[in-house]
mmCIF file of C-alpha atoms and ligand atoms in Angstrom:
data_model
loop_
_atom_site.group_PDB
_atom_site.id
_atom_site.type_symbol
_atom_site.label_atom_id
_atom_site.label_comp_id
_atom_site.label_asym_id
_atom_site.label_seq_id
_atom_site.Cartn_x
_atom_site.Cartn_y
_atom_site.Cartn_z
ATOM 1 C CA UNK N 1 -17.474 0.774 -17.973
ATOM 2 C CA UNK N 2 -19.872 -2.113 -17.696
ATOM 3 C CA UNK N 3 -19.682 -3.844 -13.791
ATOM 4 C CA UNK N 4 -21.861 -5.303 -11.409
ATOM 5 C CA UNK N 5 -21.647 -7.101 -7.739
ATOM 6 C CA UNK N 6 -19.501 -10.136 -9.109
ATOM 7 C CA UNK N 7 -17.052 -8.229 -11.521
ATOM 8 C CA UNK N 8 -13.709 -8.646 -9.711
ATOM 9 C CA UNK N 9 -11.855 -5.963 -7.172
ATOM 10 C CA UNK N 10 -8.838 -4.224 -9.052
ATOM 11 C CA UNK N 11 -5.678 -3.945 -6.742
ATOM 12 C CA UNK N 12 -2.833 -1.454 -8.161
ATOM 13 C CA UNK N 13 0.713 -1.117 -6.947
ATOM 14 C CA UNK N 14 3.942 0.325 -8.640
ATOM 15 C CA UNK N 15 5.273 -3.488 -7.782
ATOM 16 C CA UNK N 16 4.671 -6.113 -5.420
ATOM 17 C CA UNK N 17 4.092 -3.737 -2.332
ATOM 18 C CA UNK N 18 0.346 -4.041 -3.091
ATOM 19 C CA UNK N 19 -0.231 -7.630 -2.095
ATOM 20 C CA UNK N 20 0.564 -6.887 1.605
ATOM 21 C CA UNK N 21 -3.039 -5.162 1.065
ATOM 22 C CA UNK N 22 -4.390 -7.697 -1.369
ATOM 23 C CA UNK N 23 -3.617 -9.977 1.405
ATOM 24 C CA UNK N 24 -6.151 -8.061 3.954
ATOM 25 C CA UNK N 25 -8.274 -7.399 1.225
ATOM 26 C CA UNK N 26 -8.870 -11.348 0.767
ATOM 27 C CA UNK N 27 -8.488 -12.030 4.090
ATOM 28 C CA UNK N 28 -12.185 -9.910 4.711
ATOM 29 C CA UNK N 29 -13.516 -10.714 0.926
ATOM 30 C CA UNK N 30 -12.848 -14.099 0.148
ATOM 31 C CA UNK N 31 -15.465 -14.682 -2.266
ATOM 32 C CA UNK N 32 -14.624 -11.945 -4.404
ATOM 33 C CA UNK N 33 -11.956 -11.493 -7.550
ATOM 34 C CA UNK N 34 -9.614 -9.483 -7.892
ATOM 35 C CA UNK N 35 -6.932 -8.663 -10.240
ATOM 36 C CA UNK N 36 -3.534 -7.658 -8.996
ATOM 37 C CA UNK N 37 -1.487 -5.175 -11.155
ATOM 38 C CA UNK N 38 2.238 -4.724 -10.486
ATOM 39 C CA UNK N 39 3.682 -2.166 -12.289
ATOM 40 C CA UNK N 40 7.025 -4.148 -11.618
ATOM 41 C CA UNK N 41 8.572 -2.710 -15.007
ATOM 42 C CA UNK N 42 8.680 1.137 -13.621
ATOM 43 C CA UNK N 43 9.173 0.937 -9.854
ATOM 44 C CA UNK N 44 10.257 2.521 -8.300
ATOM 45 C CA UNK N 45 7.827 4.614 -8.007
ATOM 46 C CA UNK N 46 8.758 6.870 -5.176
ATOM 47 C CA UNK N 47 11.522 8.366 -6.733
ATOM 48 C CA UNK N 48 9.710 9.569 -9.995
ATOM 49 C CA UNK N 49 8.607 12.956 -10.339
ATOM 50 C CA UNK N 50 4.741 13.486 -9.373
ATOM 51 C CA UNK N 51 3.527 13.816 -13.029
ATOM 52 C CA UNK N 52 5.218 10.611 -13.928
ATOM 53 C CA UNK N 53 3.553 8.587 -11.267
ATOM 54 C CA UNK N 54 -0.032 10.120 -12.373
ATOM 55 C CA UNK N 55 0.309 9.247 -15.352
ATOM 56 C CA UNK N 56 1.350 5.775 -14.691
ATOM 57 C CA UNK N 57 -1.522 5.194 -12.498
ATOM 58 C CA UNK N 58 -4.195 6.705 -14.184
ATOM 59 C CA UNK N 59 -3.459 4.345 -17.123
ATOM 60 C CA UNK N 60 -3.020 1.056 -15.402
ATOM 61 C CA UNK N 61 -6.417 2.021 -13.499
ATOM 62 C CA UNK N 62 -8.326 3.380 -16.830
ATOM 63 C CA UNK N 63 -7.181 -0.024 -18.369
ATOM 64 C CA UNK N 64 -8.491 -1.871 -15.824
ATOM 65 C CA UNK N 65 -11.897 0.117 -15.628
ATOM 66 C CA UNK N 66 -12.340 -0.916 -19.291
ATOM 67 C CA UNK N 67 -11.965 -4.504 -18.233
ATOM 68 C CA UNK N 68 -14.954 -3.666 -16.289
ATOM 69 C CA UNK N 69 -14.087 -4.216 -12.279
ATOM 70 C CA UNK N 70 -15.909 -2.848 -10.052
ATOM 71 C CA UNK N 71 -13.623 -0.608 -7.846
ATOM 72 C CA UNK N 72 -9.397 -0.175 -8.274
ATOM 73 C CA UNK N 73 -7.837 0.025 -5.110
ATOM 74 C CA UNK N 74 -4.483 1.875 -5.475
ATOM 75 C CA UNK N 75 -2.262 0.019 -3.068
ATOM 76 C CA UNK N 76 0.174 2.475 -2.919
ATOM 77 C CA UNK N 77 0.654 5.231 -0.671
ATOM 78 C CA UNK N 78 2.535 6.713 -3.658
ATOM 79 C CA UNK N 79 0.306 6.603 -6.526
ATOM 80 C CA UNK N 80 -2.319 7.173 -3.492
ATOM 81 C CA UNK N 81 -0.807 11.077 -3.367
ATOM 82 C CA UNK N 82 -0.027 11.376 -6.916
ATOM 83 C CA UNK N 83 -3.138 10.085 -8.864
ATOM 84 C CA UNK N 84 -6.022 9.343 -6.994
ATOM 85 C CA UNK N 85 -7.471 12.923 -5.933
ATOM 86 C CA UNK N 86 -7.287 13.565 -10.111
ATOM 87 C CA UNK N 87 -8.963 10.215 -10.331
ATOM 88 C CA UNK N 88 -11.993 10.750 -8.341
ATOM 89 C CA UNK N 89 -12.441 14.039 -10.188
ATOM 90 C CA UNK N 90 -12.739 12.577 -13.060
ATOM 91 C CA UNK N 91 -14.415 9.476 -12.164
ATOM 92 C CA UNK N 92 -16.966 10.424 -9.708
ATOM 93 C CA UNK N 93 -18.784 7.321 -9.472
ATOM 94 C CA UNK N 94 -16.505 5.076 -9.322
ATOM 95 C CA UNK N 95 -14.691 3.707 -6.079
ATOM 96 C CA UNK N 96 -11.249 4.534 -5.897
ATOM 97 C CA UNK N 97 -9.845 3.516 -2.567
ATOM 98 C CA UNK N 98 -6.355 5.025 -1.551
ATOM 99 C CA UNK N 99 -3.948 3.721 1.115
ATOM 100 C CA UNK N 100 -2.425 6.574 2.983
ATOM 101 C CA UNK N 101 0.477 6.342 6.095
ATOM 102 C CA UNK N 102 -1.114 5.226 9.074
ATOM 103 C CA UNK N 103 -0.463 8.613 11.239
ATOM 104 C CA UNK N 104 -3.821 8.365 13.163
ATOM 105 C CA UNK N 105 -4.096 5.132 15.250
ATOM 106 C CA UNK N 106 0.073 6.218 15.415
ATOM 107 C CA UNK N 107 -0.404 9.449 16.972
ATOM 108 C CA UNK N 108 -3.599 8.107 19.077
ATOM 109 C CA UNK N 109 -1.526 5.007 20.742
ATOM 110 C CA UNK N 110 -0.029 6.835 23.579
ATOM 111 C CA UNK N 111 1.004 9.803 25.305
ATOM 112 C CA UNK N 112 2.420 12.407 22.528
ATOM 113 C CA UNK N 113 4.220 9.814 21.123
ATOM 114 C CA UNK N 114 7.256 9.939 18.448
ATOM 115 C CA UNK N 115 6.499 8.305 15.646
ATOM 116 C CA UNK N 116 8.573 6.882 13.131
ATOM 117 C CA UNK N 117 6.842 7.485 9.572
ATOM 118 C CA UNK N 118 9.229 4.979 6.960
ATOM 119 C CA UNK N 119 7.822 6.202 3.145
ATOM 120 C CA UNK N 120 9.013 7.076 -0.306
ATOM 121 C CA UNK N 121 10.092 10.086 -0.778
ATOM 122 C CA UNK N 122 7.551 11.373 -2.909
ATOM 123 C CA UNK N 123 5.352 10.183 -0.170
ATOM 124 C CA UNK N 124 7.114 12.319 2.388
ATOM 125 C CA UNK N 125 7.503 15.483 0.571
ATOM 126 C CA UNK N 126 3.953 15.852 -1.283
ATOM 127 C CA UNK N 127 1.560 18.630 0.621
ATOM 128 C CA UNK N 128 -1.035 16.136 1.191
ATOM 129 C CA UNK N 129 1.342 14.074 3.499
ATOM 130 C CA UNK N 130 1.890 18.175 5.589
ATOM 131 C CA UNK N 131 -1.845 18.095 5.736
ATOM 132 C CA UNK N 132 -2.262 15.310 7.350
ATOM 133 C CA UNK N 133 0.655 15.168 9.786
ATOM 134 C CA UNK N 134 -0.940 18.999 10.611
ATOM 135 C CA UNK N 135 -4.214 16.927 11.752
ATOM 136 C CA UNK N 136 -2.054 15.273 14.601
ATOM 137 C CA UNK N 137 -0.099 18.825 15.633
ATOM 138 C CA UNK N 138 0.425 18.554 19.607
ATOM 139 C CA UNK N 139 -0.490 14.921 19.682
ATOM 140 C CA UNK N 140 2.461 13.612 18.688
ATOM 141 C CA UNK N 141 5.662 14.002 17.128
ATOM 142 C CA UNK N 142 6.195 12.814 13.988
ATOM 143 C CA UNK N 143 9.736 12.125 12.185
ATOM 144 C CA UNK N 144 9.883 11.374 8.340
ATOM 145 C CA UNK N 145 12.521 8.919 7.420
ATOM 146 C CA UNK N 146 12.710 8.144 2.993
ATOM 147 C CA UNK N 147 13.667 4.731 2.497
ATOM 148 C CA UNK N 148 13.631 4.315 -1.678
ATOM 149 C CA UNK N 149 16.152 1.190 -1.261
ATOM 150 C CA UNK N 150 14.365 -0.923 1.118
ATOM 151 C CA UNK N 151 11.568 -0.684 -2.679
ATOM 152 C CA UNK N 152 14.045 -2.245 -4.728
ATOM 153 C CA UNK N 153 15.386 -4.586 -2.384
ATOM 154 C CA UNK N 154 11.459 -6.128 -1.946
ATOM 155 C CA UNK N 155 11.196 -6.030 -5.006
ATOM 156 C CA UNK N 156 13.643 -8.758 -6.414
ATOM 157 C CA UNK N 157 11.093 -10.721 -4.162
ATOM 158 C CA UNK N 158 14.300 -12.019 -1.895
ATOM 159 C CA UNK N 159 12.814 -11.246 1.365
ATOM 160 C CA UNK N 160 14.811 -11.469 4.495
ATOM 161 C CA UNK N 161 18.648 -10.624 2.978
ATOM 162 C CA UNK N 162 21.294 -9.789 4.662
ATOM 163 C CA UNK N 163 21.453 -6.580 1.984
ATOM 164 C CA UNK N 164 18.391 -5.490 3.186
ATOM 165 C CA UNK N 165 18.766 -5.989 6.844
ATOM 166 C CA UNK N 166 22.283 -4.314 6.514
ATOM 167 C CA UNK N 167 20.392 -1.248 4.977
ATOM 168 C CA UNK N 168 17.638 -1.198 7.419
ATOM 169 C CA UNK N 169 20.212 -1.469 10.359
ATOM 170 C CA UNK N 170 22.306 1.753 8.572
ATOM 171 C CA UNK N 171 18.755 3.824 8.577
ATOM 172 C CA UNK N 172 17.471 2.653 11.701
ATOM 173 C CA UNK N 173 20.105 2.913 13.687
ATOM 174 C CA UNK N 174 19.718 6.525 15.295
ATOM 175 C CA UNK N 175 16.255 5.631 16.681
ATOM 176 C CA UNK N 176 16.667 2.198 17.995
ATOM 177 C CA UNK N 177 17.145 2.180 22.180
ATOM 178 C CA UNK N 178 14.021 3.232 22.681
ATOM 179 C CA UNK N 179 13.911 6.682 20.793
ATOM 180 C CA UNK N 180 10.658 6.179 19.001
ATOM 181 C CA UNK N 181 7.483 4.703 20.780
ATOM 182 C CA UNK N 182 5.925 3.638 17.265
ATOM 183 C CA UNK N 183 6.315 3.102 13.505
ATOM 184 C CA UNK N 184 4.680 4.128 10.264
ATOM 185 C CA UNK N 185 5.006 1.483 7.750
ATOM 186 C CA UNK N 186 3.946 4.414 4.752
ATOM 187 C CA UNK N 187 4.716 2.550 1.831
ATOM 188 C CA UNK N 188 2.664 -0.963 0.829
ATOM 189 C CA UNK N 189 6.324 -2.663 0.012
ATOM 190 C CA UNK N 190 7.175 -2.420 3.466
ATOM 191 C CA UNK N 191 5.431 -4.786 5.631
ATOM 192 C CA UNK N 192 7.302 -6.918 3.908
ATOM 193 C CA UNK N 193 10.240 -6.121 6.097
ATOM 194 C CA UNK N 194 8.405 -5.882 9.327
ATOM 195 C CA UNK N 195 9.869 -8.491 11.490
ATOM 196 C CA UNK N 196 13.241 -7.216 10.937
ATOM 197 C CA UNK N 197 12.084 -3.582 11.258
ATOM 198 C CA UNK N 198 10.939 -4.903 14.785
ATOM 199 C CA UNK N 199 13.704 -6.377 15.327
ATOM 200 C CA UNK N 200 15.676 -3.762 14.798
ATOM 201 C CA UNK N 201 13.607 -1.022 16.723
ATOM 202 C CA UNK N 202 12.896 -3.310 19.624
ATOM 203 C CA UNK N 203 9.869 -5.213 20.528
ATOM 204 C CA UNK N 204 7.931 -2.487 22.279
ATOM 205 C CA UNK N 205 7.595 -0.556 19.583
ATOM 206 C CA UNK N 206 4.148 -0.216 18.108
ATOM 207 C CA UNK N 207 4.166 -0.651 14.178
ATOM 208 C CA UNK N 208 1.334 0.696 12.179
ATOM 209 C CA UNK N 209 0.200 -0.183 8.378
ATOM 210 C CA UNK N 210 -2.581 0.655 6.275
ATOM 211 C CA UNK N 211 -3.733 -2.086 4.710
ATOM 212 C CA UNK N 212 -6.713 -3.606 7.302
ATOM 213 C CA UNK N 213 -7.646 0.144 7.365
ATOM 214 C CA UNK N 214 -8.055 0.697 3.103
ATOM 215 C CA UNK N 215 -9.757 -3.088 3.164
ATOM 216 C CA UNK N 216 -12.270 -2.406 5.731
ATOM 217 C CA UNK N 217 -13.346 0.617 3.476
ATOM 218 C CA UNK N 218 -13.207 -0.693 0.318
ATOM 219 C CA UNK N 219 -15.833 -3.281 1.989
ATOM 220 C CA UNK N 220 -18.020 -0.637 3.465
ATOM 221 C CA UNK N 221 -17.441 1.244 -0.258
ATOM 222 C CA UNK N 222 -18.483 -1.720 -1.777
ATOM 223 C CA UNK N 223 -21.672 -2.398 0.568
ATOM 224 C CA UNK N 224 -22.518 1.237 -0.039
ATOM 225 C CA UNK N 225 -23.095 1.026 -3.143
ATOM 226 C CA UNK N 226 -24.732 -2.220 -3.385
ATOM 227 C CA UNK N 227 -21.917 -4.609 -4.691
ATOM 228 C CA UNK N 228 -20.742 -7.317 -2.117
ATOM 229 C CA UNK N 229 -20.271 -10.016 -3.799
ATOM 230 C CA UNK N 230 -23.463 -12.239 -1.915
ATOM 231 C CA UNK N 231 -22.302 -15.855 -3.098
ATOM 232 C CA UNK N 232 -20.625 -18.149 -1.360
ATOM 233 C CA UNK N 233 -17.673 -19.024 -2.997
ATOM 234 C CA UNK N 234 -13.978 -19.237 -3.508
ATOM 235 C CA UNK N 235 -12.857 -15.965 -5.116
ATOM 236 C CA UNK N 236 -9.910 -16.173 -7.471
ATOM 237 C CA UNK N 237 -6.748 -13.913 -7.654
ATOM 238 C CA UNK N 238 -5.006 -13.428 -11.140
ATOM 239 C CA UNK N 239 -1.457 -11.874 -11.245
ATOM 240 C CA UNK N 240 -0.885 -9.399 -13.855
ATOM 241 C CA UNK N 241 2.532 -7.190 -13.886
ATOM 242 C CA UNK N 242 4.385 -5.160 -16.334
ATOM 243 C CA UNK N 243 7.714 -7.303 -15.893
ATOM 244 C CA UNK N 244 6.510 -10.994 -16.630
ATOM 245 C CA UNK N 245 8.988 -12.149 -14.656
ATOM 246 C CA UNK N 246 7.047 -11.059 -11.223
ATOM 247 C CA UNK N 247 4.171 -13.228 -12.348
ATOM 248 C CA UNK N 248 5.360 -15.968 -10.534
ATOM 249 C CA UNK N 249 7.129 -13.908 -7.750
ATOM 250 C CA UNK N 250 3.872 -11.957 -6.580
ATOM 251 C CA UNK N 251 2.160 -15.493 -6.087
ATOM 252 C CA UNK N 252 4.576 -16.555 -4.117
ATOM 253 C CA UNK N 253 4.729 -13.298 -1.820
ATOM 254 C CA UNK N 254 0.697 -13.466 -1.465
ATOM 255 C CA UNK N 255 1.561 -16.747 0.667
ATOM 256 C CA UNK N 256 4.949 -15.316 2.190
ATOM 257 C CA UNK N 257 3.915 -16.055 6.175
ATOM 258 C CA UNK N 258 6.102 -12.850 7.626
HETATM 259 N N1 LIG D 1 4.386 0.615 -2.712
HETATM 260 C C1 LIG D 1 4.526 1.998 -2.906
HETATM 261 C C2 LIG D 1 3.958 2.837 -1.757
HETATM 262 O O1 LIG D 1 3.129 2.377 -1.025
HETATM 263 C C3 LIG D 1 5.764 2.628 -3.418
HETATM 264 C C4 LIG D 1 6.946 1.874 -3.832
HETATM 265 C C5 LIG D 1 7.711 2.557 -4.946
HETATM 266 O O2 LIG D 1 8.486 3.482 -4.688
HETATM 267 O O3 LIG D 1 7.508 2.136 -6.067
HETATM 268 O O4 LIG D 1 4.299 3.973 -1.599
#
Protein backbone atom coordinates (compact mmCIF):
# COMPACT_ATOMS: atom_id res chain seq x y z
CA UNK A 1 0.00 0.00 0.00
CA UNK A 2 2.06 2.73 -1.57
CA UNK A 3 0.09 6.51 -1.16
CA UNK A 4 0.93 9.90 -0.59
CA UNK A 5 -0.95 13.53 -0.35
CA UNK A 6 -2.11 13.42 -4.14
CA UNK A 7 -3.18 9.65 -4.43
CA UNK A 8 -6.97 9.95 -4.85
CA UNK A 9 -9.87 9.61 -1.92
CA UNK A 10 -11.69 6.12 -2.25
CA UNK A 11 -15.57 6.47 -1.80
CA UNK A 12 -17.47 2.95 -1.24
CA UNK A 13 -21.18 2.31 -1.38
CA UNK A 14 -23.27 -0.96 -1.92
CA UNK A 15 -24.75 1.31 -5.04
CA UNK A 16 -25.26 4.75 -5.89
CA UNK A 17 -26.27 5.91 -2.26
CA UNK A 18 -22.60 6.93 -1.82
CA UNK A 19 -22.47 9.90 -4.14
CA UNK A 20 -24.93 11.91 -1.95
CA UNK A 21 -21.55 11.90 0.24
CA UNK A 22 -19.15 12.04 -2.66
CA UNK A 23 -21.08 15.07 -3.42
CA UNK A 24 -20.09 16.83 0.13
CA UNK A 25 -16.95 15.25 -0.05
CA UNK A 26 -16.11 17.36 -3.37
CA UNK A 27 -18.00 20.04 -2.42
CA UNK A 28 -15.09 20.70 0.68
CA UNK A 29 -12.11 18.87 -1.44
CA UNK A 30 -12.24 19.95 -4.81
CA UNK A 31 -8.78 19.49 -5.72
CA UNK A 32 -8.58 16.06 -4.74
CA UNK A 33 -9.46 12.48 -6.65
CA UNK A 34 -11.42 10.22 -5.82
CA UNK A 35 -12.69 7.02 -7.04
CA UNK A 36 -16.30 6.08 -6.57
CA UNK A 37 -17.15 2.33 -6.15
CA UNK A 38 -20.76 1.16 -6.51
CA UNK A 39 -21.25 -2.15 -5.68
CA UNK A 40 -24.46 -1.80 -7.94
CA UNK A 41 -24.27 -5.69 -8.84
CA UNK A 42 -25.11 -6.87 -5.02
CA UNK A 43 -27.32 -4.17 -3.49
CA UNK A 44 -29.05 -4.33 -1.74
CA UNK A 45 -27.10 -4.37 0.82
CA UNK A 46 -29.31 -3.91 3.80
CA UNK A 47 -31.06 -6.94 3.49
CA UNK A 48 -27.95 -9.33 3.42
CA UNK A 49 -26.90 -11.07 6.37
CA UNK A 50 -23.97 -9.20 8.37
CA UNK A 51 -21.18 -11.62 7.21
CA UNK A 52 -22.16 -11.12 3.65
CA UNK A 53 -21.90 -7.39 3.74
CA UNK A 54 -18.26 -7.71 5.49
CA UNK A 55 -17.13 -9.54 3.22
CA UNK A 56 -18.27 -7.50 0.38
CA UNK A 57 -16.76 -4.48 1.78
CA UNK A 58 -13.64 -5.56 2.97
CA UNK A 59 -12.85 -6.67 -0.62
CA UNK A 60 -13.96 -3.72 -2.63
CA UNK A 61 -11.89 -1.58 0.06
CA UNK A 62 -8.67 -4.08 0.11
CA UNK A 63 -8.86 -3.73 -3.78
CA UNK A 64 -8.86 -0.32 -3.70
CA UNK A 65 -6.00 -0.01 -0.99
CA UNK A 66 -3.86 -1.96 -3.50
CA UNK A 67 -4.60 0.70 -6.05
CA UNK A 68 -2.90 2.78 -3.57
CA UNK A 69 -5.54 5.72 -2.32
CA UNK A 70 -5.02 7.27 0.41
CA UNK A 71 -8.14 6.78 2.68
CA UNK A 72 -11.67 4.62 1.63
CA UNK A 73 -14.54 6.25 2.89
CA UNK A 74 -17.37 3.68 3.29
CA UNK A 75 -20.42 5.65 2.29
CA UNK A 76 -22.70 3.46 3.70
CA UNK A 77 -24.25 3.39 6.93
CA UNK A 78 -24.54 -0.35 6.18
CA UNK A 79 -21.22 -1.56 5.32
CA UNK A 80 -20.35 1.34 8.02
CA UNK A 81 -21.85 -1.33 10.87
CA UNK A 82 -20.87 -4.41 9.18
CA UNK A 83 -17.17 -3.94 8.05
CA UNK A 84 -15.49 -1.06 9.16
CA UNK A 85 -14.81 -1.74 13.05
CA UNK A 86 -13.02 -5.25 11.50
CA UNK A 87 -11.35 -2.89 9.10
CA UNK A 88 -9.63 -0.59 11.37
CA UNK A 89 -8.45 -3.63 13.32
CA UNK A 90 -6.80 -4.81 10.80
CA UNK A 91 -5.66 -1.77 9.15
CA UNK A 92 -4.60 0.47 11.85
CA UNK A 93 -3.03 3.07 9.91
CA UNK A 94 -5.05 3.58 7.48
CA UNK A 95 -8.14 6.05 7.41
CA UNK A 96 -11.28 4.43 7.20
CA UNK A 97 -14.06 6.92 7.58
CA UNK A 98 -17.66 5.50 8.33
CA UNK A 99 -21.00 7.29 7.86
CA UNK A 100 -23.30 6.48 10.69
CA UNK A 101 -27.32 7.81 11.19
CA UNK A 102 -27.29 11.23 12.17
CA UNK A 103 -28.98 10.67 15.83
CA UNK A 104 -26.92 13.50 17.52
CA UNK A 105 -27.58 16.95 15.93
CA UNK A 106 -31.36 14.89 15.73
CA UNK A 107 -31.75 14.40 19.29
CA UNK A 108 -29.90 17.91 20.11
CA UNK A 109 -32.43 20.10 17.77
CA UNK A 110 -35.13 20.59 20.23
CA UNK A 111 -36.93 19.80 23.23
CA UNK A 112 -36.94 15.76 23.63
CA UNK A 113 -37.80 15.51 20.29
CA UNK A 114 -39.21 12.32 18.24
CA UNK A 115 -37.18 11.46 15.74
CA UNK A 116 -37.79 9.63 12.75
CA UNK A 117 -34.60 7.32 12.01
CA UNK A 118 -35.41 5.91 7.99
CA UNK A 119 -32.40 2.95 7.55
CA UNK A 120 -31.84 -0.54 6.26
CA UNK A 121 -32.65 -2.98 8.21
CA UNK A 122 -29.44 -4.31 8.97
CA UNK A 123 -28.76 -0.80 9.94
CA UNK A 124 -31.57 -0.78 12.44
CA UNK A 125 -31.14 -4.04 14.07
CA UNK A 126 -27.15 -4.28 14.48
CA UNK A 127 -26.01 -3.53 18.38
CA UNK A 128 -23.93 -0.73 17.33
CA UNK A 129 -27.06 1.23 16.07
CA UNK A 130 -28.63 0.25 20.32
CA UNK A 131 -25.41 1.82 21.39
CA UNK A 132 -25.73 4.73 19.99
CA UNK A 133 -29.45 5.50 20.23
CA UNK A 134 -28.53 4.56 24.25
CA UNK A 135 -26.13 7.80 24.02
CA UNK A 136 -29.33 10.01 23.42
CA UNK A 137 -31.63 8.03 26.30
CA UNK A 138 -33.96 10.91 27.86
CA UNK A 139 -33.10 13.35 25.15
CA UNK A 140 -35.20 12.24 22.75
CA UNK A 141 -37.29 9.67 21.41
CA UNK A 142 -36.25 7.82 18.75
CA UNK A 143 -38.50 5.55 16.30
CA UNK A 144 -36.80 3.08 13.77
CA UNK A 145 -38.63 2.79 10.54
CA UNK A 146 -36.68 -0.10 7.70
CA UNK A 147 -37.21 1.09 4.36
CA UNK A 148 -35.19 -1.74 2.00
CA UNK A 149 -37.53 -0.62 -1.10
CA UNK A 150 -37.02 2.99 -1.18
CA UNK A 151 -32.77 1.12 -2.03
CA UNK A 152 -33.95 -0.45 -5.02
CA UNK A 153 -36.18 2.08 -6.20
CA UNK A 154 -32.88 4.76 -6.15
CA UNK A 155 -31.21 2.55 -7.48
CA UNK A 156 -32.63 2.12 -11.11
CA UNK A 157 -31.40 5.84 -10.91
CA UNK A 158 -35.26 7.03 -11.80
CA UNK A 159 -35.51 9.56 -9.15
CA UNK A 160 -38.74 11.23 -8.39
CA UNK A 161 -41.42 8.19 -9.51
CA UNK A 162 -44.57 7.96 -8.76
CA UNK A 163 -43.53 4.13 -7.45
CA UNK A 164 -41.43 5.56 -5.10
CA UNK A 165 -43.47 8.39 -3.84
CA UNK A 166 -46.46 5.88 -3.61
CA UNK A 167 -44.15 3.74 -1.29
CA UNK A 168 -42.87 6.55 0.72
CA UNK A 169 -46.52 7.89 1.19
CA UNK A 170 -47.61 3.97 2.39
CA UNK A 171 -44.53 4.15 5.12
CA UNK A 172 -44.85 7.60 6.03
CA UNK A 173 -48.11 7.92 6.46
CA UNK A 174 -48.62 7.22 10.34
CA UNK A 175 -46.20 10.05 11.26
CA UNK A 176 -47.09 12.79 8.94
CA UNK A 177 -49.49 15.70 10.82
CA UNK A 178 -47.00 16.65 12.82
CA UNK A 179 -46.10 13.37 14.79
CA UNK A 180 -42.38 13.56 14.43
CA UNK A 181 -40.38 16.90 14.97
CA UNK A 182 -37.32 15.49 12.83
CA UNK A 183 -35.88 12.88 10.45
CA UNK A 184 -32.93 10.54 10.19
CA UNK A 185 -31.97 10.05 6.69
CA UNK A 186 -29.69 6.60 7.96
CA UNK A 187 -28.95 5.20 4.78
CA UNK A 188 -26.57 7.21 1.97
CA UNK A 189 -29.37 6.19 -0.87
CA UNK A 190 -31.75 8.27 0.77
CA UNK A 191 -31.18 11.85 0.36
CA UNK A 192 -31.96 11.08 -2.77
CA UNK A 193 -35.60 11.13 -1.89
CA UNK A 194 -35.51 14.07 0.40
CA UNK A 195 -37.76 16.57 -1.12
CA UNK A 196 -40.50 14.18 -1.29
CA UNK A 197 -39.73 12.81 2.19
CA UNK A 198 -40.35 16.58 3.14
CA UNK A 199 -43.00 16.76 1.40
CA UNK A 200 -44.56 14.16 2.74
CA UNK A 201 -43.71 14.82 6.53
CA UNK A 202 -44.40 18.51 6.25
CA UNK A 203 -42.11 21.38 5.98
CA UNK A 204 -41.29 21.87 9.63
CA UNK A 205 -39.78 18.93 10.01
CA UNK A 206 -36.05 18.95 10.56
CA UNK A 207 -34.20 16.30 8.28
CA UNK A 208 -30.80 15.14 9.23
CA UNK A 209 -27.98 13.26 6.98
CA UNK A 210 -24.56 12.29 7.44
CA UNK A 211 -22.74 13.12 4.75
CA UNK A 212 -21.29 17.00 5.59
CA UNK A 213 -20.60 15.29 8.99
CA UNK A 214 -18.24 12.00 7.49
CA UNK A 215 -16.67 14.81 4.88
CA UNK A 216 -15.69 17.27 7.40
CA UNK A 217 -13.75 14.32 9.11
CA UNK A 218 -12.35 12.68 6.46
CA UNK A 219 -10.76 16.35 5.87
CA UNK A 220 -9.60 16.78 9.40
CA UNK A 221 -8.40 12.76 8.98
CA UNK A 222 -6.69 13.70 6.09
CA UNK A 223 -4.96 17.01 7.57
CA UNK A 224 -4.03 14.84 10.52
CA UNK A 225 -2.05 12.89 9.01
CA UNK A 226 -0.41 15.16 6.67
CA UNK A 227 -2.21 14.48 3.26
CA UNK A 228 -4.39 17.45 1.94
CA UNK A 229 -3.94 17.55 -1.24
CA UNK A 230 -1.96 21.39 -1.26
CA UNK A 231 -2.33 22.12 -5.15
CA UNK A 232 -4.57 24.05 -6.68
CA UNK A 233 -6.38 22.22 -9.04
CA UNK A 234 -9.39 20.57 -10.51
CA UNK A 235 -9.70 17.13 -8.91
CA UNK A 236 -11.18 14.40 -11.06
CA UNK A 237 -13.94 11.80 -10.18
CA UNK A 238 -13.84 8.31 -11.97
CA UNK A 239 -16.96 6.02 -11.74
CA UNK A 240 -16.30 2.49 -11.12
CA UNK A 241 -19.36 -0.07 -10.28
CA UNK A 242 -19.89 -3.71 -10.32
CA UNK A 243 -22.97 -3.44 -12.83
CA UNK A 244 -21.47 -1.45 -15.89
CA UNK A 245 -24.55 -0.28 -16.59
CA UNK A 246 -24.49 2.36 -13.47
CA UNK A 247 -21.37 3.84 -15.00
CA UNK A 248 -23.20 6.27 -16.72
CA UNK A 249 -26.13 6.49 -14.17
CA UNK A 250 -23.86 7.48 -11.06
CA UNK A 251 -22.49 10.48 -13.26
CA UNK A 252 -25.52 11.62 -13.86
CA UNK A 253 -26.82 11.42 -10.10
CA UNK A 254 -23.43 13.30 -8.92
CA UNK A 255 -25.12 16.38 -10.84
CA UNK A 256 -28.86 15.42 -9.88
CA UNK A 257 -29.81 19.16 -8.26
CA UNK A 258 -32.50 17.60 -5.53
N1 LIG B 1 -26.46 3.07 1.07
C1 LIG B 1 -26.53 2.10 2.08
C2 LIG B 1 -26.59 2.69 3.49
O1 LIG B 1 -26.20 3.80 3.70
C3 LIG B 1 -27.40 0.90 2.00
C4 LIG B 1 -28.22 0.57 0.84
C5 LIG B 1 -28.39 -0.92 0.64
O2 LIG B 1 -29.22 -1.54 1.31
O3 LIG B 1 -27.67 -1.43 -0.19
O4 LIG B 1 -27.00 2.04 4.41
Amino acid sequence: MKYNNQSPIAVVDSGVGGITVLRKLYKLMPNEDYIYFGDSANAPYGVKTKEEIRSLTVNACEALMERGVKAVVIACNTATSAAAEYLREKYPDFIFIGLEPALKPAALSGENPRVLVLATPLTLKEEKFDKLMARFEGKAEFIKLPAPELVKFIESGDLDSDEELAYLEEILAPYTGGRVDAVVLGCTHFPFARRCIQRILGENVLVFEGGKGAANYCRLCLKEKGLLNSEDREGTIFFENSDANKVEVSKRMFYYKG
